[in-house]
Amino acid sequence: MNDDFVARVRAVVGSGHVLTGPGDTEPYVADWRGRYRGAALCVARPADTAEVAALVRLCAERRVPLVPQGGNTGVCGGAIPDGSGSALVLCLTRMNRIRNLDRHSDAITVDAGCTLAEVQRAAEEADRLFPMSLGSEGTCQIGGNIATNAGGTAVLRYGPMRDLVLGLEVVLADGTVWSGLRPLRKDNTGYALKHLFIGAEGTLGIITGATLKLFPAPRSAGTALLALPDLDAALEVFARLRSALGDRVTTAEILSESQLAAVLAHVPDTVRPLETRAPWYLLVEVTDTLATDALADMLEETLAGALEDGTAADAVIARSGAQAAALWKLRHSVSEANRKSGVVIGHDTAVPISQIPGFVARATAAVEAIRPDARVVAVGHIGDGNVHLVVILPEALRTSGEPLDPIIRAVNAAVLDISIELGGTISAEHGIGQSIRGQLAAFKGPVEMGLMQGIKRLFDPLGILNPGKVL
Amino acid sequence: MNDDFVARVRAVVGSGHVLTGPGDTEPYVADWRGRYRGAALCVARPADTAEVAALVRLCAERRVPLVPQGGNTGVCGGAIPDGSGSALVLCLTRMNRIRNLDRHSDAITVDAGCTLAEVQRAAEEADRLFPMSLGSEGTCQIGGNIATNAGGTAVLRYGPMRDLVLGLEVVLADGTVWSGLRPLRKDNTGYALKHLFIGAEGTLGIITGATLKLFPAPRSAGTALLALPDLDAALEVFARLRSALGDRVTTAEILSESQLAAVLAHVPDTVRPLETRAPWYLLVEVTDTLATDALADMLEETLAGALEDGTAADAVIARSGAQAAALWKLRHSVSEANRKSGVVIGHDTAVPISQIPGFVARATAAVEAIRPDARVVAVGHIGDGNVHLVVILPEALRTSGEPLDPIIRAVNAAVLDISIELGGTISAEHGIGQSIRGQLAAFKGPVEMGLMQGIKRLFDPLGILNPGKVL
């Protein structure tokens, strides 16, 4: 039976693009962090939308579950099949064409398998900006970015992936292709189907192409780091910057001193950016479409005001590209630093911006009450309310014989509960995947879960699209 | 039977808030332009979400169709009941509380019955901007703005209503309340239900409250009008402005000379803004969160460049608030002017921005071929690809005995077909309502229509929510 199925898959995509057997499929059935591992009947790498549609028809006919996968850079296990070995992993890597770039419409149409960096580059060559910016941008693919509604460091200014999508091409659960690739800025003709597929993590359809918004390229930029006594001061500085500079404020990233200390301790070629030590640091980037020195002056003026009235304890403005890169390196090194610091339990909550100080204080206290040996560091996107609380336990715990799972569950539950109590969410930008699927029902409540389940049944009546994810 | 139903409606909202009889219900069963007229079993004006939920439960129990209505300013008949007199019109006007404004989170939560102007004012009092701007803003209501995904003159910079909604409160077809009012900038927890309700014109649920994004208030602004030889020049100037000034470009409105002439001929206190006559005019507004003269200088520099190299034929920058208001009056007077010019057939298409010149040329020629006596004027939002082609026929036609409907249908069909051929849409910002419901299936195709119908059945299995609209 299975041999026959695989033979038919080979007939669709060509033998060279079908992988079977544990060795060959290994890179496609485990995630890069080693948290999730499954098994696959086979991995198929289609060349185009028609081949995707043929594979979906085949899977529907044979009731074979289908797990779409892009760059496999997710952190929630959304692209990893379960352990049964019954699924086809649909790898979109070969679909990496830039289909069209329309300068006047500020729109680019691409295959889902283009990497984010390839799209950024195509925009740049046309003197435009595609603003999404992620640590994994060299590897992650646009289809995955859309399926997970990816976030990153430029959401404050440009919004998450959802806001950057003009149109989609999607293969539905029966193999039908929905062509919604119009580069239109406005279209008020009924229900917003594209928004259902965005963030659905491949459970409602397979995204094969997208038309994305482009923006004018920035011609000047400024980068600064402030030392701050507390998170209220960080909110105050952020509010002043937004009020004065508006959407020139592209990025506002917060780091706790404990997070900075971890970076300095574990990552080579990092240096303490300010002599003043403070509980919190705010990394700010401002950009402008004008090539102007005025931007730096405006940034300086706002920071000077915050220093004068004591809101900020210290501040530095990068005077060169190298200095700016050194500041950014501190931010980009947090994952590496935390991994080297011990056993990491990460969180991706978001609360209303005004609730950030309360969330961090309460969640830190709750974690420390559960595990007095925990070090809590915080890093994230203050303008999105999305501060990642990262709990680091001693490395020795791994060999202590104490099981990790109950600790992780207790810590997760405490942090997520406090986020929910403060009007927040349990997943801000990473998605649900398989990682927090168990917590979704309690967060959403029966009304919303019922609607979501109804939509799932409507779009995927056979339940073959990425089963066991999200719902 | 009906008397009993109305008695139960009275028991929910109080006798003083139920209208029956043709005289009392008249303002609620016809639209302001006099295009659509229906009849109602009664009009109910609930005080809060709980009363809306009770009314929906009652309607579900009795299978009474329910037509939600806000300010009744729509142009597609979406809030007007059919002629059967079987429907309850649900008027949300009494629900006009500002529930909460959170400055740090830049979010405001309001009842659906607040007028757009009330929300703008509340934002202003908190030194923030709620950017949606419509001609009907004193009357139209937020619930209707959301249900129709309203557009307006600031979409270029801030997006349509869809982009301004953080969260929704919705009464579902069985009377259940879905509470999704979190003021979160990021929430990646499953399917984007709010986006289904936005733009669904009350066919999937009744929006009773919303949390909306606020923005930093602008502190400087500049307004200019350019005379242009053709639409290619308009696109070129627009592209240069965006490239140089980025999101400072809040508005870019195009008017044909024929449109300007109609305004000058029919609207008092309007004056020709430039000595130069040209086929096209572009009204540009730029704003900045900084209080700076630099903005005016930047605008002047870009316009000077366009004049020097002949892209623009002439230009004027407003030197005072009064001058800016005079330029804006030309734009805001188009509906009045066109109504006074003859029999008006309007369109609300959008095409990819790069296709605007081709669309206007082809659609104008097609209309003139159908009706040599037609005057075609064009006005709209060039940065959104949304140029309204307005066809004006001689007033004498009304009394000529020739039936209007076949003419309207022929003209509509020609214009919409050309929009579709160029990758455009048949409704950019006005919605579907009952006006172009008949054209939707041909535009969407069977795949998308099938998905939309499935969603409608899922959300409204009894078919009581605004029946006969959209689908």
PDB file of C-alpha atoms in Angstrom, chain B residues 26-175:
ATOM      1  CA  GLU B  26     -39.048  55.297   7.575  1.00  0.00           C
ATOM      2  CA  PRO B  27     -35.562  56.678   8.382  1.00  0.00           C
ATOM      3  CA  TYR B  28     -34.314  53.118   9.000  1.00  0.00           C
ATOM      4  CA  VAL B  29     -35.655  51.382   5.894  1.00  0.00           C
ATOM      5  CA  ALA B  30     -34.278  53.697   3.214  1.00  0.00           C
ATOM      6  CA  ASP B  31     -30.765  54.923   2.455  1.00  0.00           C
ATOM      7  CA  TRP B  32     -29.773  58.586   2.325  1.00  0.00           C
ATOM      8  CA  ARG B  33     -29.265  58.559  -1.443  1.00  0.00           C
ATOM      9  CA  GLY B  34     -32.729  57.152  -2.060  1.00  0.00           C
ATOM     10  CA  ARG B  35     -31.453  54.123  -3.959  1.00  0.00           C
ATOM     11  CA  TYR B  36     -32.724  51.394  -1.625  1.00  0.00           C
ATOM     12  CA  ARG B  37     -36.000  51.084   0.191  1.00  0.00           C
ATOM     13  CA  GLY B  38     -37.356  48.194   2.250  1.00  0.00           C
ATOM     14  CA  ALA B  39     -39.712  47.602   5.136  1.00  0.00           C
ATOM     15  CA  ALA B  40     -39.303  46.435   8.732  1.00  0.00           C
ATOM     16  CA  LEU B  41     -41.350  44.455  11.188  1.00  0.00           C
ATOM     17  CA  CYS B  42     -39.865  46.785  13.775  1.00  0.00           C
ATOM     18  CA  VAL B  43     -36.761  48.799  14.611  1.00  0.00           C
ATOM     19  CA  ALA B  44     -35.123  48.003  17.960  1.00  0.00           C
ATOM     20  CA  ARG B  45     -32.549  50.202  19.648  1.00  0.00           C
ATOM     21  CA  PRO B  46     -30.711  48.169  22.313  1.00  0.00           C
ATOM     22  CA  ALA B  47     -28.760  49.861  25.106  1.00  0.00           C
ATOM     23  CA  ASP B  48     -25.913  47.384  25.456  1.00  0.00           C
ATOM     24  CA  THR B  49     -24.366  44.113  24.329  1.00  0.00           C
ATOM     25  CA  ALA B  50     -26.584  42.024  26.603  1.00  0.00           C
ATOM     26  CA  GLU B  51     -29.690  43.480  24.957  1.00  0.00           C
ATOM     27  CA  VAL B  52     -28.254  42.794  21.493  1.00  0.00           C
ATOM     28  CA  ALA B  53     -27.601  39.191  22.543  1.00  0.00           C
ATOM     29  CA  ALA B  54     -31.167  38.837  23.863  1.00  0.00           C
ATOM     30  CA  LEU B  55     -32.574  40.213  20.596  1.00  0.00           C
ATOM     31  CA  VAL B  56     -30.463  37.838  18.503  1.00  0.00           C
ATOM     32  CA  ARG B  57     -31.597  34.876  20.625  1.00  0.00           C
ATOM     33  CA  LEU B  58     -35.181  35.970  20.123  1.00  0.00           C
ATOM     34  CA  CYS B  59     -34.717  36.344  16.359  1.00  0.00           C
ATOM     35  CA  ALA B  60     -33.047  32.914  16.189  1.00  0.00           C
ATOM     36  CA  GLU B  61     -35.922  31.333  18.090  1.00  0.00           C
ATOM     37  CA  ARG B  62     -38.514  32.922  15.800  1.00  0.00           C
ATOM     38  CA  ARG B  63     -36.462  32.801  12.578  1.00  0.00           C
ATOM     39  CA  VAL B  64     -36.818  36.552  12.201  1.00  0.00           C
ATOM     40  CA  PRO B  65     -34.210  38.128   9.880  1.00  0.00           C
ATOM     41  CA  LEU B  66     -32.020  40.715  11.537  1.00  0.00           C
ATOM     42  CA  VAL B  67     -30.523  43.747   9.770  1.00  0.00           C
ATOM     43  CA  PRO B  68     -27.858  45.572  11.806  1.00  0.00           C
ATOM     44  CA  GLN B  69     -27.633  49.293  11.154  1.00  0.00           C
ATOM     45  CA  GLY B  70     -25.263  52.001  12.339  1.00  0.00           C
ATOM     46  CA  GLY B  71     -25.353  55.538  10.973  1.00  0.00           C
ATOM     47  CA  ASN B  72     -27.052  54.357   7.757  1.00  0.00           C
ATOM     48  CA  THR B  73     -24.510  56.177   5.606  1.00  0.00           C
ATOM     49  CA  GLY B  74     -23.578  53.241   3.373  1.00  0.00           C
ATOM     50  CA  VAL B  75     -23.882  53.419  -0.394  1.00  0.00           C
ATOM     51  CA  CYS B  76     -24.475  49.738  -1.230  1.00  0.00           C
ATOM     52  CA  GLY B  77     -27.732  49.128   0.643  1.00  0.00           C
ATOM     53  CA  GLY B  78     -26.022  46.826   3.142  1.00  0.00           C
ATOM     54  CA  ALA B  79     -28.001  48.174   6.125  1.00  0.00           C
ATOM     55  CA  ILE B  80     -31.403  48.340   4.406  1.00  0.00           C
ATOM     56  CA  PRO B  81     -33.904  45.469   4.884  1.00  0.00           C
ATOM     57  CA  ASP B  82     -35.694  43.889   1.925  1.00  0.00           C
ATOM     58  CA  GLY B  83     -39.261  44.818   1.059  1.00  0.00           C
ATOM     59  CA  SER B  84     -40.976  41.904   2.793  1.00  0.00           C
ATOM     60  CA  GLY B  85     -41.383  43.682   6.115  1.00  0.00           C
ATOM     61  CA  SER B  86     -40.311  40.561   7.982  1.00  0.00           C
ATOM     62  CA  ALA B  87     -37.030  41.848   9.414  1.00  0.00           C
ATOM     63  CA  LEU B  88     -35.992  43.423  12.658  1.00  0.00           C
ATOM     64  CA  VAL B  89     -33.696  46.403  12.085  1.00  0.00           C
ATOM     65  CA  LEU B  90     -31.134  46.457  14.874  1.00  0.00           C
ATOM     66  CA  CYS B  91     -30.090  50.074  15.341  1.00  0.00           C
ATOM     67  CA  LEU B  92     -26.955  50.455  17.471  1.00  0.00           C
ATOM     68  CA  THR B  93     -27.122  54.232  17.934  1.00  0.00           C
ATOM     69  CA  ARG B  94     -27.732  54.119  21.690  1.00  0.00           C
ATOM     70  CA  MET B  95     -24.558  52.114  22.224  1.00  0.00           C
ATOM     71  CA  ASN B  96     -22.178  55.060  22.104  1.00  0.00           C
ATOM     72  CA  ARG B  97     -19.884  54.796  25.102  1.00  0.00           C
ATOM     73  CA  ILE B  98     -16.124  55.224  24.986  1.00  0.00           C
ATOM     74  CA  ARG B  99     -15.330  52.253  27.201  1.00  0.00           C
ATOM     75  CA  ASN B 100     -11.618  52.770  27.775  1.00  0.00           C
ATOM     76  CA  LEU B 101      -8.559  54.598  26.453  1.00  0.00           C
ATOM     77  CA  ASP B 102      -5.098  53.209  27.247  1.00  0.00           C
ATOM     78  CA  ARG B 103      -2.389  55.744  26.361  1.00  0.00           C
ATOM     79  CA  HIS B 104       0.593  53.483  26.879  1.00  0.00           C
ATOM     80  CA  SER B 105      -0.986  50.761  24.763  1.00  0.00           C
ATOM     81  CA  ASP B 106      -2.220  53.336  22.204  1.00  0.00           C
ATOM     82  CA  ALA B 107      -5.632  51.668  22.223  1.00  0.00           C
ATOM     83  CA  ILE B 108      -9.214  52.812  22.606  1.00  0.00           C
ATOM     84  CA  THR B 109     -12.188  50.522  23.291  1.00  0.00           C
ATOM     85  CA  VAL B 110     -15.602  51.751  22.182  1.00  0.00           C
ATOM     86  CA  ASP B 111     -19.197  50.694  21.673  1.00  0.00           C
ATOM     87  CA  ALA B 112     -20.098  49.940  18.056  1.00  0.00           C
ATOM     88  CA  GLY B 113     -22.595  52.819  18.002  1.00  0.00           C
ATOM     89  CA  CYS B 114     -20.024  55.580  18.591  1.00  0.00           C
ATOM     90  CA  THR B 115     -19.760  57.838  15.584  1.00  0.00           C
ATOM     91  CA  LEU B 116     -16.399  58.007  13.884  1.00  0.00           C
ATOM     92  CA  ALA B 117     -16.162  61.669  14.914  1.00  0.00           C
ATOM     93  CA  GLU B 118     -16.691  60.759  18.584  1.00  0.00           C
ATOM     94  CA  VAL B 119     -13.801  58.318  18.418  1.00  0.00           C
ATOM     95  CA  GLN B 120     -11.592  60.876  16.633  1.00  0.00           C
ATOM     96  CA  ARG B 121     -12.432  63.402  19.358  1.00  0.00           C
ATOM     97  CA  ALA B 122     -11.676  61.024  22.233  1.00  0.00           C
ATOM     98  CA  ALA B 123      -8.309  60.258  20.656  1.00  0.00           C
ATOM     99  CA  GLU B 124      -7.562  63.951  20.188  1.00  0.00           C
ATOM    100  CA  GLU B 125      -8.325  64.697  23.829  1.00  0.00           C
ATOM    101  CA  ALA B 126      -5.663  62.151  24.751  1.00  0.00           C
ATOM    102  CA  ASP B 127      -3.185  63.757  22.316  1.00  0.00           C
ATOM    103  CA  ARG B 128      -3.500  60.834  19.946  1.00  0.00           C
ATOM    104  CA  LEU B 129      -4.843  60.312  16.427  1.00  0.00           C
ATOM    105  CA  PHE B 130      -7.536  57.945  15.253  1.00  0.00           C
ATOM    106  CA  PRO B 131      -6.740  58.275  11.593  1.00  0.00           C
ATOM    107  CA  MET B 132      -9.811  57.094   9.692  1.00  0.00           C
ATOM    108  CA  SER B 133     -11.281  60.031   7.786  1.00  0.00           C
ATOM    109  CA  LEU B 134     -14.556  59.895   5.834  1.00  0.00           C
ATOM    110  CA  GLY B 135     -17.015  62.426   4.481  1.00  0.00           C
ATOM    111  CA  SER B 136     -19.730  60.970   6.712  1.00  0.00           C
ATOM    112  CA  GLU B 137     -17.624  60.869   9.882  1.00  0.00           C
ATOM    113  CA  GLY B 138     -20.120  62.915  11.917  1.00  0.00           C
ATOM    114  CA  THR B 139     -22.848  60.324  11.305  1.00  0.00           C
ATOM    115  CA  CYS B 140     -21.340  56.980  10.387  1.00  0.00           C
ATOM    116  CA  GLN B 141     -20.677  54.593  13.254  1.00  0.00           C
ATOM    117  CA  ILE B 142     -17.634  52.522  14.146  1.00  0.00           C
ATOM    118  CA  GLY B 143     -19.608  49.276  13.958  1.00  0.00           C
ATOM    119  CA  GLY B 144     -20.590  50.058  10.379  1.00  0.00           C
ATOM    120  CA  ASN B 145     -17.059  51.223   9.534  1.00  0.00           C
ATOM    121  CA  ILE B 146     -15.782  47.838  10.699  1.00  0.00           C
ATOM    122  CA  ALA B 147     -18.561  45.780   9.124  1.00  0.00           C
ATOM    123  CA  THR B 148     -17.823  47.424   5.754  1.00  0.00           C
ATOM    124  CA  ASN B 149     -14.045  47.710   6.245  1.00  0.00           C
ATOM    125  CA  ALA B 150     -14.325  51.423   5.459  1.00  0.00           C
ATOM    126  CA  GLY B 151     -11.671  53.291   3.487  1.00  0.00           C
ATOM    127  CA  GLY B 152     -11.418  57.050   3.089  1.00  0.00           C
ATOM    128  CA  THR B 153      -8.625  59.515   2.436  1.00  0.00           C
ATOM    129  CA  ALA B 154      -6.043  58.253   4.966  1.00  0.00           C
ATOM    130  CA  VAL B 155      -5.839  54.615   3.843  1.00  0.00           C
ATOM    131  CA  LEU B 156      -2.582  55.283   2.026  1.00  0.00           C
ATOM    132  CA  ARG B 157      -0.820  56.035   5.308  1.00  0.00           C
ATOM    133  CA  TYR B 158      -2.837  54.164   7.949  1.00  0.00           C
ATOM    134  CA  GLY B 159      -4.651  51.400   6.058  1.00  0.00           C
ATOM    135  CA  PRO B 160      -8.375  50.651   5.874  1.00  0.00           C
ATOM    136  CA  MET B 161     -10.498  49.940   8.952  1.00  0.00           C
ATOM    137  CA  ARG B 162      -9.258  46.342   9.000  1.00  0.00           C
ATOM    138  CA  ASP B 163      -5.756  47.552   9.837  1.00  0.00           C
ATOM    139  CA  LEU B 164      -7.004  49.731  12.705  1.00  0.00           C
ATOM    140  CA  VAL B 165      -8.882  47.040  14.646  1.00  0.00           C
ATOM    141  CA  LEU B 166      -7.028  45.306  17.491  1.00  0.00           C
ATOM    142  CA  GLY B 167      -9.996  43.415  18.911  1.00  0.00           C
ATOM    143  CA  LEU B 168     -13.741  42.884  18.525  1.00  0.00           C
ATOM    144  CA  GLU B 169     -16.773  42.006  20.589  1.00  0.00           C
ATOM    145  CA  VAL B 170     -19.349  40.190  18.458  1.00  0.00           C
ATOM    146  CA  VAL B 171     -22.776  38.708  19.112  1.00  0.00           C
ATOM    147  CA  LEU B 172     -22.964  35.451  17.161  1.00  0.00           C
ATOM    148  CA  ALA B 173     -26.034  34.114  15.348  1.00  0.00           C
ATOM    149  CA  ASP B 174     -27.225  32.111  18.369  1.00  0.00           C
ATOM    150  CA  GLY B 175     -26.893  35.064  20.741  1.00  0.00           C
TER     151      GLY B 175
END
